[in-house]
Short mmCIF file of C-alpha atoms in Angstrom, two decimals:
data_model
loop_
_atom_site.label_atom_id
_atom_site.label_comp_id
_atom_site.label_asym_id
_atom_site.label_seq_id
_atom_site.Cartn_x
_atom_site.Cartn_y
_atom_site.Cartn_z
CA MET N 863 -71.89 40.55 -195.84
CA SER N 864 -72.43 37.49 -193.66
CA GLN N 865 -71.64 37.78 -189.97
CA VAL N 866 -69.25 35.34 -188.29
CA THR N 867 -71.01 33.37 -185.55
CA PRO N 868 -69.00 33.56 -182.30
CA ARG N 869 -67.61 30.28 -181.03
CA LYS N 870 -69.34 29.07 -177.90
CA ALA N 871 -67.30 28.27 -174.82
CA VAL N 872 -68.26 26.86 -171.45
CA VAL N 873 -66.22 28.61 -168.76
CA LEU N 874 -66.08 27.27 -165.21
CA VAL N 875 -66.53 30.15 -162.77
CA SER N 876 -65.85 29.98 -159.04
CA GLY N 877 -66.28 33.66 -158.18
CA GLY N 878 -62.56 34.15 -157.56
CA MET N 879 -59.93 36.17 -159.41
CA ASP N 880 -58.59 33.30 -161.53
CA SER N 881 -61.89 32.34 -163.12
CA ALA N 882 -62.78 36.01 -163.67
CA VAL N 883 -59.56 36.52 -165.65
CA THR N 884 -60.29 33.31 -167.55
CA ILE N 885 -63.67 34.69 -168.68
CA ALA N 886 -61.97 37.92 -169.78
CA ILE N 887 -59.35 36.03 -171.80
CA ALA N 888 -61.99 33.89 -173.49
CA ARG N 889 -64.01 36.97 -174.37
CA GLU N 890 -60.91 38.72 -175.76
CA GLN N 891 -60.32 35.71 -178.00
CA GLY N 892 -63.79 36.05 -179.45
CA TYR N 893 -65.68 33.37 -177.56
CA GLN N 894 -69.32 33.60 -176.57
CA VAL N 895 -69.08 32.69 -172.89
CA HIS N 896 -71.56 30.37 -171.20
CA ALA N 897 -70.51 30.57 -167.56
CA LEU N 898 -70.93 27.55 -165.29
CA SER N 899 -70.69 27.39 -161.51
CA VAL N 900 -71.17 24.40 -159.25
CA ALA N 901 -72.84 24.62 -155.85
CA TYR N 902 -71.06 21.64 -154.34
CA GLY N 903 -71.81 22.29 -150.66
CA GLN N 904 -69.01 24.79 -150.11
CA ARG N 905 -68.90 26.69 -146.84
CA HIS N 906 -70.53 29.89 -148.09
CA SER N 907 -72.80 31.13 -150.83
CA ALA N 908 -70.88 34.39 -151.33
CA GLU N 909 -68.66 32.86 -154.01
CA LEU N 910 -71.70 31.66 -155.95
CA ALA N 911 -73.21 35.14 -155.84
CA ALA N 912 -69.87 36.52 -157.00
CA SER N 913 -69.78 33.97 -159.83
CA GLU N 914 -73.06 35.17 -161.25
CA ARG N 915 -72.20 38.83 -160.74
CA VAL N 916 -68.74 38.60 -162.32
CA SER N 917 -69.98 36.49 -165.24
CA HIS N 918 -72.49 39.13 -166.28
CA LEU N 919 -70.08 42.03 -165.67
CA LEU N 920 -67.53 40.38 -167.98
CA GLY N 921 -70.02 39.78 -170.78
CA ALA N 922 -71.12 36.15 -170.44
CA VAL N 923 -74.28 35.47 -172.42
CA GLU N 924 -75.60 33.31 -169.58
CA HIS N 925 -74.64 31.92 -166.20
CA LYS N 926 -75.78 28.55 -164.91
CA THR N 927 -75.36 27.05 -161.43
CA VAL N 928 -75.56 23.27 -161.06
CA GLN N 929 -76.17 21.62 -157.69
CA VAL N 930 -73.90 18.73 -156.63
CA ASP N 931 -73.83 18.11 -152.87
CA LEU N 932 -70.29 16.99 -152.04
CA ARG N 933 -70.99 17.50 -148.32
CA THR N 934 -72.56 14.05 -148.45
CA ILE N 935 -69.08 12.56 -148.85
CA GLY N 936 -67.10 15.27 -147.00
CA GLY N 937 -63.35 14.78 -146.78
CA SER N 938 -62.42 18.47 -147.06
CA ALA N 939 -62.35 21.55 -144.86
CA LEU N 940 -64.60 23.16 -147.48
CA THR N 941 -67.30 20.46 -147.33
CA ALA N 942 -67.09 19.05 -143.80
CA ASP N 943 -66.72 20.22 -140.20
CA ILE N 944 -62.95 20.56 -140.45
CA ASP N 945 -61.20 23.82 -139.56
CA VAL N 946 -59.73 25.81 -142.44
CA PRO N 947 -55.97 26.24 -141.79
CA LEU N 948 -54.99 29.85 -141.19
CA ASP N 949 -51.72 31.70 -141.88
CA GLN N 950 -50.11 28.65 -143.49
CA ALA N 951 -49.59 29.58 -147.15
CA GLY N 952 -46.87 27.52 -148.77
CA GLU N 953 -47.23 24.49 -146.49
CA GLN N 954 -45.99 21.23 -148.01
CA GLY N 955 -48.35 18.48 -149.13
CA ILE N 956 -51.96 18.51 -150.23
CA PRO N 957 -53.93 20.59 -147.68
CA VAL N 958 -57.25 19.74 -146.03
CA THR N 959 -58.94 22.37 -148.23
CA TYR N 960 -58.53 20.00 -151.18
CA VAL N 961 -62.00 18.78 -152.21
CA PRO N 962 -61.80 15.17 -153.46
CA ALA N 963 -62.33 14.98 -157.24
CA ARG N 964 -63.84 18.48 -157.37
CA ASN N 965 -62.31 19.61 -160.66
CA THR N 966 -63.03 16.23 -162.27
CA ILE N 967 -66.68 16.60 -161.31
CA MET N 968 -66.88 20.23 -162.44
CA LEU N 969 -65.20 19.57 -165.77
CA SER N 970 -67.50 16.60 -166.35
CA ILE N 971 -70.56 18.81 -165.88
CA ALA N 972 -69.01 21.44 -168.15
CA LEU N 973 -68.34 18.71 -170.72
CA GLY N 974 -71.99 17.66 -170.73
CA TRP N 975 -73.21 21.22 -171.13
CA ALA N 976 -70.68 21.89 -173.90
CA GLU N 977 -72.09 18.94 -175.85
CA VAL N 978 -75.62 20.25 -175.45
CA LEU N 979 -74.54 23.72 -176.61
CA GLY N 980 -72.56 22.36 -179.55
CA SER N 981 -69.35 23.80 -178.07
CA THR N 982 -65.94 22.21 -178.46
CA ASP N 983 -64.21 24.50 -175.96
CA ILE N 984 -64.17 24.32 -172.16
CA TRP N 985 -62.23 26.89 -170.16
CA CYS N 986 -61.09 26.75 -166.54
CA GLY N 987 -58.85 28.86 -164.33
CA VAL N 988 -56.64 26.16 -162.82
CA ASN N 989 -53.13 27.25 -161.96
CA ALA N 990 -50.01 25.20 -161.18
CA VAL N 991 -47.67 28.00 -160.03
CA ASP N 992 -49.12 29.96 -157.08
CA TYR N 993 -51.63 27.38 -155.87
CA SER N 994 -52.33 25.18 -152.84
CA GLY N 995 -50.81 21.97 -154.18
CA TYR N 996 -54.06 20.48 -155.45
CA PRO N 997 -53.43 17.56 -157.85
CA ASP N 998 -56.35 18.59 -160.08
CA CYS N 999 -54.74 21.95 -160.87
CA ARG N 1000 -51.74 20.50 -162.71
CA PRO N 1001 -51.00 20.14 -166.44
CA ALA N 1002 -51.09 16.34 -166.28
CA PHE N 1003 -54.68 16.43 -165.03
CA ILE N 1004 -55.88 18.85 -167.73
CA GLU N 1005 -54.17 16.83 -170.47
CA ALA N 1006 -55.64 13.57 -169.15
CA PHE N 1007 -59.15 15.02 -168.88
CA GLU N 1008 -58.98 16.33 -172.44
CA GLN N 1009 -58.02 12.85 -173.63
CA LEU N 1010 -60.91 11.39 -171.64
CA ALA N 1011 -63.35 13.94 -173.08
CA ASN N 1012 -62.41 12.93 -176.59
CA VAL N 1013 -63.10 9.23 -176.08
CA ALA N 1014 -66.13 9.56 -173.79
CA THR N 1015 -68.41 11.87 -175.78
CA LYS N 1016 -70.25 11.96 -179.06
CA ALA N 1017 -68.56 15.29 -179.80
CA GLY N 1018 -65.17 13.69 -179.27
CA VAL N 1019 -65.83 10.52 -181.25
CA GLU N 1020 -68.00 11.85 -184.10
CA GLY N 1021 -67.49 15.62 -183.98
CA ALA N 1022 -64.70 18.15 -184.04
CA GLY N 1023 -63.32 17.08 -180.66
CA ILE N 1024 -63.17 18.76 -177.26
CA ARG N 1025 -60.44 21.12 -176.10
CA ILE N 1026 -59.79 22.08 -172.46
CA HIS N 1027 -58.31 25.58 -172.15
CA ALA N 1028 -56.33 26.47 -169.01
CA PRO N 1029 -54.76 29.84 -169.90
CA LEU N 1030 -53.53 30.60 -166.37
CA MET N 1031 -51.78 27.28 -165.85
CA ARG N 1032 -48.25 28.67 -165.79
CA MET N 1033 -48.96 32.20 -164.53
CA SER N 1034 -48.06 33.42 -161.06
CA LYS N 1035 -50.73 35.19 -159.01
CA ALA N 1036 -48.93 38.46 -159.82
CA ASP N 1037 -49.14 37.66 -163.55
CA ILE N 1038 -52.86 36.91 -163.16
CA ALA N 1039 -53.45 40.19 -161.32
CA ARG N 1040 -51.65 42.13 -164.06
CA GLU N 1041 -53.53 40.30 -166.82
CA GLY N 1042 -56.82 41.04 -165.11
CA GLY N 1043 -55.85 44.70 -164.86
CA ARG N 1044 -55.06 44.79 -168.56
CA LEU N 1045 -58.42 43.22 -169.39
CA GLY N 1046 -60.40 45.50 -167.10
CA VAL N 1047 -61.43 42.90 -164.52
CA ASP N 1048 -62.88 44.48 -161.37
CA PHE N 1049 -61.30 42.26 -158.73
CA SER N 1050 -63.30 43.95 -155.97
CA GLU N 1051 -66.31 41.98 -157.25
CA THR N 1052 -64.56 38.62 -156.86
CA VAL N 1053 -64.48 36.38 -153.78
CA SER N 1054 -61.55 34.03 -153.17
CA CYS N 1055 -61.70 33.44 -149.41
CA TYR N 1056 -62.43 29.91 -148.17
CA GLN N 1057 -64.55 31.28 -145.35
CA ALA N 1058 -65.94 34.60 -146.60
CA ASP N 1059 -68.87 36.03 -144.66
CA ALA N 1060 -72.39 36.45 -146.05
CA GLU N 1061 -71.40 39.75 -147.66
CA GLY N 1062 -68.36 38.22 -149.38
CA ARG N 1063 -65.80 39.81 -147.08
CA ALA N 1064 -62.56 37.88 -146.76
CA CYS N 1065 -60.90 36.56 -143.59
CA GLY N 1066 -57.40 37.55 -144.74
CA HIS N 1067 -55.80 34.48 -143.16
CA CYS N 1068 -56.72 31.37 -145.17
CA ASP N 1069 -54.50 29.99 -147.93
CA ALA N 1070 -56.62 31.55 -150.69
CA CYS N 1071 -56.53 34.99 -149.05
CA LEU N 1072 -52.77 34.88 -148.49
CA LEU N 1073 -51.99 33.83 -152.07
CA ARG N 1074 -54.33 36.51 -153.43
CA ALA N 1075 -52.81 39.27 -151.28
CA GLN N 1076 -49.28 38.19 -152.20
CA GLY N 1077 -50.24 38.31 -155.86
CA PHE N 1078 -51.43 41.91 -155.77
CA LYS N 1079 -48.39 42.93 -153.73
CA ALA N 1080 -45.95 41.24 -156.13
CA ALA N 1081 -47.73 42.85 -159.09
CA GLY N 1082 -47.41 46.28 -157.48
CA LEU N 1083 -51.18 46.72 -157.54
CA PRO N 1084 -53.52 47.84 -154.76
CA ASP N 1085 -55.46 45.01 -153.13
CA PRO N 1086 -59.18 45.67 -153.77
CA THR N 1087 -60.30 42.77 -151.56
CA ARG N 1088 -62.98 43.57 -149.00
CA TYR N 1089 -61.88 42.17 -145.65
CA ALA N 1090 -64.10 41.41 -142.66
#
């Protein structure tokens, strides 16, 4: 009997809980995961180490890190000498932790790699429910990028087309925590904190830490995060 060749997928991986669950969902749906992280000049390397670690733990066939230095343009508390706001989860407006065009850049790199791999599927863990108000985490952005991908690439124009998967888009952080538990994701290996230390320990006070902690609490699950 002939064996079915798994479909290849490029999955963007940040090292946090959302992208870890996204890998697990893609794997459950039968995809061969090629994990992609971007070293864009973020404040710490702990999330990149977590990205590689989590990708392999969840069964990715490979993990690639691409260098793009967004510190050269700055404009964000994650890429410039701007303080990360603390204890302010749920503040109105787009916060200073927003990195200009970050998801557009990351998805563009993922799109290029997908073409090279012969993949028509790109996965990312963006979320529009419990999030920091970033414009590039909303359905309109994902839909627009998918349209762009299908007019800007050989795969889109001559091939089977490109699809952008965002399975967590309408999940709360509690939903994501529960889904990760169902899929066997070890959240203790993930790093979400905007200013984690060299060992990946979280501050417990930035927006990402507060949303993560609230998610585990709302899900009725113990918080496995390692705090400094």
